[in-house]
């Protein structure tokens, strides 16, 4: 491509404005709460969370990202201050209300974030002695869920109390699966935990979405893993693989998602398509309109 890429860095500054999509995304009938989880690290959980959230917000939907990972990578990618400010840890400990720690994401009028902070690393220990420890996040989210169309909870790469809290608080589970050799090995343990939580804590939780990440169409391995997932989870899989792309990896270092860092890159386009598919799957059913002037009654195959 001739010339330099003017979309690359934005000089490291926060994005001033984000253009909305010409075709808005479908609005759900009620708030959809997703846990994004996989106990294997480096599979694209945070990347998938922030970019799908940003894409949905660009589609005009009200979105909240809850950074439940002590590493705080989702907060970094969204350009939200998280080292000194109160965040989800204070909420879990009962020292703050969820509404009080919500931060706006620069450039997105309808994208918010509840940040992680360094104290969150202590949450696993401090939650142990609390009553109804698995339900702390659920109770906090219930107070603000009506304000959003989508809520995404970015989990740490483990199946500890933080992840259990996310499972108990959400309605849907989104699993990013890296298209590499070890991708499916940890999936059985994750699905086992999902089954236990569904049975004992949250019967409304459903495994609704699987996204393939770091896909390299040139390798046989990526295609084999994709085919394997496709055969086992035909209904859950969104069959739009996210390509392994430099732009996707670079964006967080400029406190941005790839949706603003390089919106025309293959990774941004793929995440936009995934977000639109998620919105289409969850859109509100068409309302039945009753016309009082015309009444047709089906009676034994005829019209009366």
PDB file of C-alpha atoms in Angstrom:
ATOM      1  CA  UNK A   1       0.000   0.000   0.000  1.00  0.00           C
ATOM      2  CA  UNK A   2       1.594   3.348  -0.999  1.00  0.00           C
ATOM      3  CA  UNK A   3       2.262   6.035   1.616  1.00  0.00           C
ATOM      4  CA  UNK A   4       2.381   5.648   5.354  1.00  0.00           C
ATOM      5  CA  UNK A   5      -0.557   4.447   7.401  1.00  0.00           C
ATOM      6  CA  UNK A   6      -2.040   7.544   9.014  1.00  0.00           C
ATOM      7  CA  UNK A   7      -4.373   5.429  11.153  1.00  0.00           C
ATOM      8  CA  UNK A   8      -1.530   3.810  13.034  1.00  0.00           C
ATOM      9  CA  UNK A   9      -0.966   5.567  16.322  1.00  0.00           C
ATOM     10  CA  UNK A  10      -3.018   8.736  16.634  1.00  0.00           C
ATOM     11  CA  UNK A  11       0.224  10.009  18.268  1.00  0.00           C
ATOM     12  CA  UNK A  12      -0.631   8.036  21.363  1.00  0.00           C
ATOM     13  CA  UNK A  13      -3.458  10.411  22.267  1.00  0.00           C
ATOM     14  CA  UNK A  14      -6.963   9.471  23.235  1.00  0.00           C
ATOM     15  CA  UNK A  15      -9.484   9.293  20.458  1.00  0.00           C
ATOM     16  CA  UNK A  16     -11.552  12.478  20.297  1.00  0.00           C
ATOM     17  CA  UNK A  17     -14.565  11.047  18.553  1.00  0.00           C
ATOM     18  CA  UNK A  18     -15.807   7.808  17.060  1.00  0.00           C
ATOM     19  CA  UNK A  19     -18.013   7.676  14.030  1.00  0.00           C
ATOM     20  CA  UNK A  20     -21.200   5.693  14.501  1.00  0.00           C
ATOM     21  CA  UNK A  21     -22.026   2.937  12.047  1.00  0.00           C
ATOM     22  CA  UNK A  22     -24.378   3.825   9.219  1.00  0.00           C
ATOM     23  CA  UNK A  23     -26.451   0.729   9.982  1.00  0.00           C
ATOM     24  CA  UNK A  24     -27.179   0.590  13.740  1.00  0.00           C
ATOM     25  CA  UNK A  25     -27.024  -2.766  15.480  1.00  0.00           C
ATOM     26  CA  UNK A  26     -30.133  -4.587  16.654  1.00  0.00           C
ATOM     27  CA  UNK A  27     -31.229  -3.775  20.197  1.00  0.00           C
ATOM     28  CA  UNK A  28     -31.940  -6.672  22.595  1.00  0.00           C
ATOM     29  CA  UNK A  29     -35.277  -6.956  24.388  1.00  0.00           C
ATOM     30  CA  UNK A  30     -33.490  -6.886  27.756  1.00  0.00           C
ATOM     31  CA  UNK A  31     -29.953  -6.458  29.060  1.00  0.00           C
ATOM     32  CA  UNK A  32     -27.611  -9.201  27.867  1.00  0.00           C
ATOM     33  CA  UNK A  33     -24.893  -9.959  30.433  1.00  0.00           C
ATOM     34  CA  UNK A  34     -21.893 -11.903  29.106  1.00  0.00           C
ATOM     35  CA  UNK A  35     -19.047 -13.532  30.984  1.00  0.00           C
ATOM     36  CA  UNK A  36     -15.993 -13.833  28.744  1.00  0.00           C
ATOM     37  CA  UNK A  37     -13.989 -16.718  30.166  1.00  0.00           C
ATOM     38  CA  UNK A  38     -11.308 -19.276  29.444  1.00  0.00           C
ATOM     39  CA  UNK A  39      -8.883 -20.426  32.124  1.00  0.00           C
ATOM     40  CA  UNK A  40      -6.132 -20.748  29.521  1.00  0.00           C
ATOM     41  CA  UNK A  41      -4.199 -17.479  29.278  1.00  0.00           C
ATOM     42  CA  UNK A  42      -3.364 -15.701  26.046  1.00  0.00           C
ATOM     43  CA  UNK A  43      -6.396 -16.822  24.060  1.00  0.00           C
ATOM     44  CA  UNK A  44      -7.810 -13.355  23.415  1.00  0.00           C
ATOM     45  CA  UNK A  45     -10.361 -12.945  26.223  1.00  0.00           C
ATOM     46  CA  UNK A  46      -9.624  -9.308  26.904  1.00  0.00           C
ATOM     47  CA  UNK A  47      -9.078  -8.460  23.245  1.00  0.00           C
ATOM     48  CA  UNK A  48     -12.416 -10.024  22.350  1.00  0.00           C
ATOM     49  CA  UNK A  49     -14.196  -8.308  25.258  1.00  0.00           C
ATOM     50  CA  UNK A  50     -13.051  -4.764  24.520  1.00  0.00           C
ATOM     51  CA  UNK A  51     -13.350  -4.933  20.746  1.00  0.00           C
ATOM     52  CA  UNK A  52     -16.803  -6.530  20.657  1.00  0.00           C
ATOM     53  CA  UNK A  53     -17.935  -4.004  23.287  1.00  0.00           C
ATOM     54  CA  UNK A  54     -16.514  -1.095  21.268  1.00  0.00           C
ATOM     55  CA  UNK A  55     -18.118  -2.374  18.066  1.00  0.00           C
ATOM     56  CA  UNK A  56     -21.540  -2.711  19.706  1.00  0.00           C
ATOM     57  CA  UNK A  57     -21.197   0.816  21.131  1.00  0.00           C
ATOM     58  CA  UNK A  58     -20.353   2.106  17.638  1.00  0.00           C
ATOM     59  CA  UNK A  59     -23.583   0.415  16.561  1.00  0.00           C
ATOM     60  CA  UNK A  60     -25.496   2.659  18.962  1.00  0.00           C
ATOM     61  CA  UNK A  61     -25.956   0.208  21.832  1.00  0.00           C
ATOM     62  CA  UNK A  62     -25.294   1.057  25.483  1.00  0.00           C
ATOM     63  CA  UNK A  63     -22.395  -1.112  26.673  1.00  0.00           C
ATOM     64  CA  UNK A  64     -20.577  -1.651  29.974  1.00  0.00           C
ATOM     65  CA  UNK A  65     -17.273  -3.517  30.373  1.00  0.00           C
ATOM     66  CA  UNK A  66     -16.438  -4.852  33.846  1.00  0.00           C
ATOM     67  CA  UNK A  67     -12.725  -5.595  34.198  1.00  0.00           C
ATOM     68  CA  UNK A  68     -12.571  -8.503  36.646  1.00  0.00           C
ATOM     69  CA  UNK A  69      -8.953  -9.406  35.844  1.00  0.00           C
ATOM     70  CA  UNK A  70      -6.359  -8.122  38.372  1.00  0.00           C
ATOM     71  CA  UNK A  71      -3.989  -7.459  35.458  1.00  0.00           C
ATOM     72  CA  UNK A  72      -6.320  -4.660  34.339  1.00  0.00           C
ATOM     73  CA  UNK A  73      -5.718  -5.176  30.624  1.00  0.00           C
ATOM     74  CA  UNK A  74      -9.286  -4.329  29.606  1.00  0.00           C
ATOM     75  CA  UNK A  75      -9.053  -1.041  31.492  1.00  0.00           C
ATOM     76  CA  UNK A  76      -5.785  -0.267  29.696  1.00  0.00           C
ATOM     77  CA  UNK A  77      -7.208  -1.087  26.266  1.00  0.00           C
ATOM     78  CA  UNK A  78     -10.161   1.222  26.894  1.00  0.00           C
ATOM     79  CA  UNK A  79      -7.936   4.049  28.108  1.00  0.00           C
ATOM     80  CA  UNK A  80      -9.525   4.073  31.564  1.00  0.00           C
ATOM     81  CA  UNK A  81      -7.522   5.049  34.641  1.00  0.00           C
ATOM     82  CA  UNK A  82      -7.278   2.046  36.938  1.00  0.00           C
ATOM     83  CA  UNK A  83      -4.193   2.292  39.115  1.00  0.00           C
ATOM     84  CA  UNK A  84      -5.429   4.826  41.648  1.00  0.00           C
ATOM     85  CA  UNK A  85      -9.201   4.980  41.187  1.00  0.00           C
ATOM     86  CA  UNK A  86     -11.788   2.782  42.909  1.00  0.00           C
ATOM     87  CA  UNK A  87     -13.098  -0.055  40.798  1.00  0.00           C
ATOM     88  CA  UNK A  88     -14.702  -3.472  40.901  1.00  0.00           C
ATOM     89  CA  UNK A  89     -12.674  -4.550  43.968  1.00  0.00           C
ATOM     90  CA  UNK A  90     -14.284  -1.883  46.142  1.00  0.00           C
ATOM     91  CA  UNK A  91     -17.690  -2.991  44.852  1.00  0.00           C
ATOM     92  CA  UNK A  92     -17.037  -6.659  45.692  1.00  0.00           C
ATOM     93  CA  UNK A  93     -15.878  -5.708  49.190  1.00  0.00           C
ATOM     94  CA  UNK A  94     -19.028  -3.619  49.763  1.00  0.00           C
ATOM     95  CA  UNK A  95     -17.110  -0.344  50.033  1.00  0.00           C
ATOM     96  CA  UNK A  96     -18.605   1.274  46.913  1.00  0.00           C
ATOM     97  CA  UNK A  97     -21.706   1.123  44.728  1.00  0.00           C
ATOM     98  CA  UNK A  98     -21.318  -0.021  41.132  1.00  0.00           C
ATOM     99  CA  UNK A  99     -22.817   3.220  39.803  1.00  0.00           C
ATOM    100  CA  UNK A 100     -20.161   5.241  41.641  1.00  0.00           C
ATOM    101  CA  UNK A 101     -17.174   3.524  39.992  1.00  0.00           C
ATOM    102  CA  UNK A 102     -18.409   3.533  36.373  1.00  0.00           C
ATOM    103  CA  UNK A 103     -16.110   5.511  34.060  1.00  0.00           C
ATOM    104  CA  UNK A 104     -16.822   6.818  30.572  1.00  0.00           C
ATOM    105  CA  UNK A 105     -14.589   5.568  27.764  1.00  0.00           C
ATOM    106  CA  UNK A 106     -13.097   8.463  25.789  1.00  0.00           C
ATOM    107  CA  UNK A 107     -14.630   8.952  22.360  1.00  0.00           C
ATOM    108  CA  UNK A 108     -17.566   6.596  22.925  1.00  0.00           C
ATOM    109  CA  UNK A 109     -20.751   8.307  24.133  1.00  0.00           C
ATOM    110  CA  UNK A 110     -22.390   4.992  25.108  1.00  0.00           C
ATOM    111  CA  UNK A 111     -19.438   2.849  26.276  1.00  0.00           C
ATOM    112  CA  UNK A 112     -18.599   2.643  29.997  1.00  0.00           C
ATOM    113  CA  UNK A 113     -16.085   0.684  32.052  1.00  0.00           C
ATOM    114  CA  UNK A 114     -15.750  -0.469  35.650  1.00  0.00           C
ATOM    115  CA  UNK A 115     -12.007  -0.790  36.071  1.00  0.00           C
ATOM    116  CA  UNK A 116      -9.795  -3.277  37.801  1.00  0.00           C
ATOM    117  CA  UNK A 117      -7.042  -2.112  40.146  1.00  0.00           C
ATOM    118  CA  UNK A 118      -4.069  -3.628  41.960  1.00  0.00           C
ATOM    119  CA  UNK A 119      -6.187  -4.432  45.023  1.00  0.00           C
ATOM    120  CA  UNK A 120      -8.247  -6.924  43.003  1.00  0.00           C
ATOM    121  CA  UNK A 121      -5.422  -9.449  43.367  1.00  0.00           C
ATOM    122  CA  UNK A 122      -6.486  -9.773  47.027  1.00  0.00           C
ATOM    123  CA  UNK A 123     -10.144 -10.398  46.215  1.00  0.00           C
ATOM    124  CA  UNK A 124      -9.854 -14.195  45.989  1.00  0.00           C
ATOM    125  CA  UNK A 125      -8.613 -14.292  49.603  1.00  0.00           C
ATOM    126  CA  UNK A 126     -10.924 -11.629  51.005  1.00  0.00           C
ATOM    127  CA  UNK A 127     -14.048 -13.111  49.424  1.00  0.00           C
ATOM    128  CA  UNK A 128     -13.564 -16.477  51.139  1.00  0.00           C
ATOM    129  CA  UNK A 129     -14.956 -15.342  54.504  1.00  0.00           C
ATOM    130  CA  UNK A 130     -17.885 -13.374  53.088  1.00  0.00           C
ATOM    131  CA  UNK A 131     -21.507 -14.531  53.228  1.00  0.00           C
ATOM    132  CA  UNK A 132     -22.900 -15.387  49.764  1.00  0.00           C
ATOM    133  CA  UNK A 133     -19.424 -14.767  48.385  1.00  0.00           C
ATOM    134  CA  UNK A 134     -20.331 -16.117  44.930  1.00  0.00           C
ATOM    135  CA  UNK A 135     -23.146 -13.579  44.531  1.00  0.00           C
ATOM    136  CA  UNK A 136     -21.388 -10.299  45.343  1.00  0.00           C
ATOM    137  CA  UNK A 137     -20.996  -9.271  41.702  1.00  0.00           C
ATOM    138  CA  UNK A 138     -24.524 -10.364  40.778  1.00  0.00           C
ATOM    139  CA  UNK A 139     -26.075  -8.090  43.404  1.00  0.00           C
ATOM    140  CA  UNK A 140     -23.915  -5.165  42.306  1.00  0.00           C
ATOM    141  CA  UNK A 141     -24.781  -5.577  38.630  1.00  0.00           C
ATOM    142  CA  UNK A 142     -28.512  -5.787  39.318  1.00  0.00           C
ATOM    143  CA  UNK A 143     -28.431  -2.187  40.538  1.00  0.00           C
ATOM    144  CA  UNK A 144     -27.225  -0.791  37.185  1.00  0.00           C
ATOM    145  CA  UNK A 145     -28.096  -3.376  34.510  1.00  0.00           C
ATOM    146  CA  UNK A 146     -31.215  -1.505  33.387  1.00  0.00           C
ATOM    147  CA  UNK A 147     -28.959   1.279  32.081  1.00  0.00           C
ATOM    148  CA  UNK A 148     -27.304  -0.955  29.467  1.00  0.00           C
ATOM    149  CA  UNK A 149     -28.070  -3.152  26.482  1.00  0.00           C
ATOM    150  CA  UNK A 150     -24.901  -5.218  26.936  1.00  0.00           C
ATOM    151  CA  UNK A 151     -22.632  -5.910  29.902  1.00  0.00           C
ATOM    152  CA  UNK A 152     -19.360  -7.801  29.381  1.00  0.00           C
ATOM    153  CA  UNK A 153     -17.360  -9.236  32.284  1.00  0.00           C
ATOM    154  CA  UNK A 154     -13.708  -9.860  31.438  1.00  0.00           C
ATOM    155  CA  UNK A 155     -12.431 -12.699  33.655  1.00  0.00           C
ATOM    156  CA  UNK A 156      -8.941 -13.655  34.840  1.00  0.00           C
ATOM    157  CA  UNK A 157      -7.332 -16.781  33.326  1.00  0.00           C
ATOM    158  CA  UNK A 158      -8.418 -19.024  36.197  1.00  0.00           C
ATOM    159  CA  UNK A 159     -11.524 -20.668  37.628  1.00  0.00           C
ATOM    160  CA  UNK A 160     -11.364 -19.056  41.070  1.00  0.00           C
ATOM    161  CA  UNK A 161     -13.912 -17.029  43.029  1.00  0.00           C
ATOM    162  CA  UNK A 162     -13.732 -14.034  40.681  1.00  0.00           C
ATOM    163  CA  UNK A 163     -14.710 -16.162  37.696  1.00  0.00           C
ATOM    164  CA  UNK A 164     -17.410 -17.934  39.727  1.00  0.00           C
ATOM    165  CA  UNK A 165     -18.817 -14.507  40.651  1.00  0.00           C
ATOM    166  CA  UNK A 166     -18.924 -13.632  36.963  1.00  0.00           C
ATOM    167  CA  UNK A 167     -20.691 -16.900  36.094  1.00  0.00           C
ATOM    168  CA  UNK A 168     -23.272 -16.312  38.817  1.00  0.00           C
ATOM    169  CA  UNK A 169     -23.895 -12.727  37.680  1.00  0.00           C
ATOM    170  CA  UNK A 170     -24.291 -13.302  33.954  1.00  0.00           C
ATOM    171  CA  UNK A 171     -26.880 -14.720  31.610  1.00  0.00           C
ATOM    172  CA  UNK A 172     -24.577 -15.870  28.829  1.00  0.00           C
ATOM    173  CA  UNK A 173     -21.094 -17.345  28.526  1.00  0.00           C
ATOM    174  CA  UNK A 174     -18.763 -16.297  25.713  1.00  0.00           C
ATOM    175  CA  UNK A 175     -15.683 -18.475  25.232  1.00  0.00           C
ATOM    176  CA  UNK A 176     -12.828 -17.291  22.991  1.00  0.00           C
ATOM    177  CA  UNK A 177     -10.913 -20.289  21.643  1.00  0.00           C
ATOM    178  CA  UNK A 178      -7.440 -19.882  20.186  1.00  0.00           C
ATOM    179  CA  UNK A 179      -7.002 -21.933  17.018  1.00  0.00           C
ATOM    180  CA  UNK A 180      -3.889 -23.718  18.268  1.00  0.00           C
ATOM    181  CA  UNK A 181      -2.975 -27.131  19.645  1.00  0.00           C
ATOM    182  CA  UNK A 182      -3.812 -26.693  23.335  1.00  0.00           C
ATOM    183  CA  UNK A 183      -7.001 -24.747  22.706  1.00  0.00           C
ATOM    184  CA  UNK A 184      -9.476 -27.544  23.373  1.00  0.00           C
ATOM    185  CA  UNK A 185      -7.623 -29.200  26.267  1.00  0.00           C
ATOM    186  CA  UNK A 186      -8.810 -26.801  28.957  1.00  0.00           C
ATOM    187  CA  UNK A 187     -12.280 -26.444  27.504  1.00  0.00           C
ATOM    188  CA  UNK A 188     -13.625 -29.557  29.246  1.00  0.00           C
ATOM    189  CA  UNK A 189     -12.669 -28.176  32.680  1.00  0.00           C
ATOM    190  CA  UNK A 190     -14.297 -24.843  31.861  1.00  0.00           C
ATOM    191  CA  UNK A 191     -17.473 -26.574  30.695  1.00  0.00           C
ATOM    192  CA  UNK A 192     -17.493 -28.682  33.869  1.00  0.00           C
ATOM    193  CA  UNK A 193     -17.340 -25.527  36.002  1.00  0.00           C
ATOM    194  CA  UNK A 194     -20.065 -23.985  33.844  1.00  0.00           C
ATOM    195  CA  UNK A 195     -22.256 -27.049  34.458  1.00  0.00           C
ATOM    196  CA  UNK A 196     -21.789 -26.897  38.241  1.00  0.00           C
ATOM    197  CA  UNK A 197     -22.567 -23.160  38.377  1.00  0.00           C
ATOM    198  CA  UNK A 198     -25.611 -23.621  36.173  1.00  0.00           C
ATOM    199  CA  UNK A 199     -26.916 -26.385  38.430  1.00  0.00           C
ATOM    200  CA  UNK A 200     -26.204 -24.809  41.826  1.00  0.00           C
ATOM    201  CA  UNK A 201     -25.944 -21.031  41.423  1.00  0.00           C
ATOM    202  CA  UNK A 202     -27.329 -19.736  38.160  1.00  0.00           C
ATOM    203  CA  UNK A 203     -29.797 -21.902  36.222  1.00  0.00           C
ATOM    204  CA  UNK A 204     -30.298 -19.061  33.729  1.00  0.00           C
ATOM    205  CA  UNK A 205     -26.685 -19.169  32.515  1.00  0.00           C
ATOM    206  CA  UNK A 206     -26.268 -20.464  28.964  1.00  0.00           C
ATOM    207  CA  UNK A 207     -23.240 -21.135  26.787  1.00  0.00           C
ATOM    208  CA  UNK A 208     -24.374 -19.000  23.886  1.00  0.00           C
ATOM    209  CA  UNK A 209     -21.262 -17.840  22.052  1.00  0.00           C
ATOM    210  CA  UNK A 210     -17.877 -19.202  20.971  1.00  0.00           C
ATOM    211  CA  UNK A 211     -15.403 -17.067  19.026  1.00  0.00           C
ATOM    212  CA  UNK A 212     -12.289 -18.376  17.269  1.00  0.00           C
ATOM    213  CA  UNK A 213      -9.248 -16.153  17.813  1.00  0.00           C
ATOM    214  CA  UNK A 214      -5.708 -15.876  16.404  1.00  0.00           C
ATOM    215  CA  UNK A 215      -6.767 -17.728  13.269  1.00  0.00           C
ATOM    216  CA  UNK A 216      -4.204 -18.288  10.532  1.00  0.00           C
ATOM    217  CA  UNK A 217      -5.902 -19.636   7.422  1.00  0.00           C
ATOM    218  CA  UNK A 218      -2.529 -20.646   5.941  1.00  0.00           C
ATOM    219  CA  UNK A 219      -1.938 -23.350   8.542  1.00  0.00           C
ATOM    220  CA  UNK A 220      -3.557 -26.734   8.640  1.00  0.00           C
ATOM    221  CA  UNK A 221      -3.642 -26.620  12.450  1.00  0.00           C
ATOM    222  CA  UNK A 222      -5.853 -23.521  12.582  1.00  0.00           C
ATOM    223  CA  UNK A 223      -8.255 -25.024  10.075  1.00  0.00           C
ATOM    224  CA  UNK A 224      -8.345 -28.352  11.934  1.00  0.00           C
ATOM    225  CA  UNK A 225      -9.133 -26.664  15.272  1.00  0.00           C
ATOM    226  CA  UNK A 226     -11.821 -24.544  13.620  1.00  0.00           C
ATOM    227  CA  UNK A 227     -13.385 -27.638  12.054  1.00  0.00           C
ATOM    228  CA  UNK A 228     -13.288 -29.434  15.411  1.00  0.00           C
ATOM    229  CA  UNK A 229     -15.046 -26.579  17.218  1.00  0.00           C
ATOM    230  CA  UNK A 230     -17.517 -26.253  14.357  1.00  0.00           C
ATOM    231  CA  UNK A 231     -18.499 -29.919  14.645  1.00  0.00           C
ATOM    232  CA  UNK A 232     -18.912 -29.888  18.442  1.00  0.00           C
ATOM    233  CA  UNK A 233     -20.552 -26.458  18.858  1.00  0.00           C
ATOM    234  CA  UNK A 234     -22.420 -25.723  15.607  1.00  0.00           C
ATOM    235  CA  UNK A 235     -25.021 -23.470  17.265  1.00  0.00           C
ATOM    236  CA  UNK A 236     -22.764 -21.642  19.693  1.00  0.00           C
ATOM    237  CA  UNK A 237     -19.917 -20.886  17.280  1.00  0.00           C
ATOM    238  CA  UNK A 238     -19.859 -17.552  15.476  1.00  0.00           C
ATOM    239  CA  UNK A 239     -18.141 -18.745  12.337  1.00  0.00           C
ATOM    240  CA  UNK A 240     -16.185 -15.552  11.710  1.00  0.00           C
ATOM    241  CA  UNK A 241     -12.606 -16.315  12.837  1.00  0.00           C
ATOM    242  CA  UNK A 242     -10.557 -13.430  14.202  1.00  0.00           C
ATOM    243  CA  UNK A 243      -7.278 -13.389  12.245  1.00  0.00           C
ATOM    244  CA  UNK A 244      -3.889 -13.234  13.921  1.00  0.00           C
ATOM    245  CA  UNK A 245      -3.133  -9.559  13.292  1.00  0.00           C
ATOM    246  CA  UNK A 246      -0.442  -7.110  14.377  1.00  0.00           C
ATOM    247  CA  UNK A 247      -2.886  -4.185  14.581  1.00  0.00           C
ATOM    248  CA  UNK A 248      -5.039  -6.017  17.154  1.00  0.00           C
ATOM    249  CA  UNK A 249      -1.978  -6.592  19.346  1.00  0.00           C
ATOM    250  CA  UNK A 250      -0.649  -3.045  18.957  1.00  0.00           C
ATOM    251  CA  UNK A 251      -3.830  -1.159  19.836  1.00  0.00           C
ATOM    252  CA  UNK A 252      -3.723  -1.573  23.676  1.00  0.00           C
ATOM    253  CA  UNK A 253      -0.271   0.035  23.851  1.00  0.00           C
ATOM    254  CA  UNK A 254      -1.977   3.253  22.695  1.00  0.00           C
ATOM    255  CA  UNK A 255      -4.869   2.806  25.161  1.00  0.00           C
ATOM    256  CA  UNK A 256      -7.238   1.995  22.335  1.00  0.00           C
ATOM    257  CA  UNK A 257      -9.233  -0.853  20.872  1.00  0.00           C
ATOM    258  CA  UNK A 258      -8.491  -1.854  17.304  1.00  0.00           C
ATOM    259  CA  UNK A 259     -11.898  -0.395  16.387  1.00  0.00           C
ATOM    260  CA  UNK A 260     -10.426   3.113  16.761  1.00  0.00           C
ATOM    261  CA  UNK A 261      -6.733   2.350  16.311  1.00  0.00           C
ATOM    262  CA  UNK A 262      -7.152   0.929  12.800  1.00  0.00           C
ATOM    263  CA  UNK A 263     -10.845   0.449  11.907  1.00  0.00           C
ATOM    264  CA  UNK A 264     -10.065  -0.776   8.389  1.00  0.00           C
ATOM    265  CA  UNK A 265      -7.671  -3.525   9.468  1.00  0.00           C
ATOM    266  CA  UNK A 266      -8.703  -7.190   9.022  1.00  0.00           C
ATOM    267  CA  UNK A 267      -8.915  -7.673  12.801  1.00  0.00           C
ATOM    268  CA  UNK A 268     -11.235  -4.691  13.283  1.00  0.00           C
ATOM    269  CA  UNK A 269     -13.460  -5.782  10.412  1.00  0.00           C
ATOM    270  CA  UNK A 270     -13.706  -9.325  11.827  1.00  0.00           C
ATOM    271  CA  UNK A 271     -14.601  -8.092  15.317  1.00  0.00           C
ATOM    272  CA  UNK A 272     -17.207  -5.768  13.830  1.00  0.00           C
ATOM    273  CA  UNK A 273     -18.787  -8.720  12.015  1.00  0.00           C
ATOM    274  CA  UNK A 274     -18.728 -10.832  15.191  1.00  0.00           C
ATOM    275  CA  UNK A 275     -20.377  -8.014  17.162  1.00  0.00           C
ATOM    276  CA  UNK A 276     -23.087  -7.619  14.553  1.00  0.00           C
ATOM    277  CA  UNK A 277     -23.767 -11.363  14.621  1.00  0.00           C
ATOM    278  CA  UNK A 278     -24.032 -11.295  18.440  1.00  0.00           C
ATOM    279  CA  UNK A 279     -26.494  -8.407  18.172  1.00  0.00           C
ATOM    280  CA  UNK A 280     -28.541 -10.198  15.509  1.00  0.00           C
ATOM    281  CA  UNK A 281     -28.775 -13.358  17.600  1.00  0.00           C
ATOM    282  CA  UNK A 282     -30.029 -11.408  20.605  1.00  0.00           C
ATOM    283  CA  UNK A 283     -32.295  -8.877  18.962  1.00  0.00           C
ATOM    284  CA  UNK A 284     -35.780  -8.282  20.269  1.00  0.00           C
ATOM    285  CA  UNK A 285     -38.446 -10.346  18.585  1.00  0.00           C
ATOM    286  CA  UNK A 286     -40.830  -8.404  16.364  1.00  0.00           C
ATOM    287  CA  UNK A 287     -43.801  -7.251  18.348  1.00  0.00           C
ATOM    288  CA  UNK A 288     -47.226  -8.494  17.298  1.00  0.00           C
ATOM    289  CA  UNK A 289     -49.327  -5.547  16.205  1.00  0.00           C
ATOM    290  CA  UNK A 290     -53.063  -6.000  16.702  1.00  0.00           C
ATOM    291  CA  UNK A 291     -55.311  -4.178  14.277  1.00  0.00           C
ATOM    292  CA  UNK A 292     -58.724  -3.775  15.884  1.00  0.00           C
ATOM    293  CA  UNK A 293     -60.396  -3.110  12.516  1.00  0.00           C
ATOM    294  CA  UNK A 294     -59.480  -6.443  10.929  1.00  0.00           C
ATOM    295  CA  UNK A 295     -60.025  -9.730  12.698  1.00  0.00           C
ATOM    296  CA  UNK A 296     -59.193 -12.995  10.913  1.00  0.00           C
ATOM    297  CA  UNK A 297     -59.807 -16.270  12.714  1.00  0.00           C
ATOM    298  CA  UNK A 298     -58.335 -19.541  11.466  1.00  0.00           C
ATOM    299  CA  UNK A 299     -61.004 -22.186  11.847  1.00  0.00           C
ATOM    300  CA  UNK A 300     -60.485 -25.726  10.494  1.00  0.00           C
ATOM    301  CA  UNK A 301     -58.244 -24.470   7.721  1.00  0.00           C
ATOM    302  CA  UNK A 302     -60.651 -21.774   6.614  1.00  0.00           C
ATOM    303  CA  UNK A 303     -61.261 -18.110   7.409  1.00  0.00           C
ATOM    304  CA  UNK A 304     -64.339 -17.198   9.406  1.00  0.00           C
TER     305      UNK A 304
END
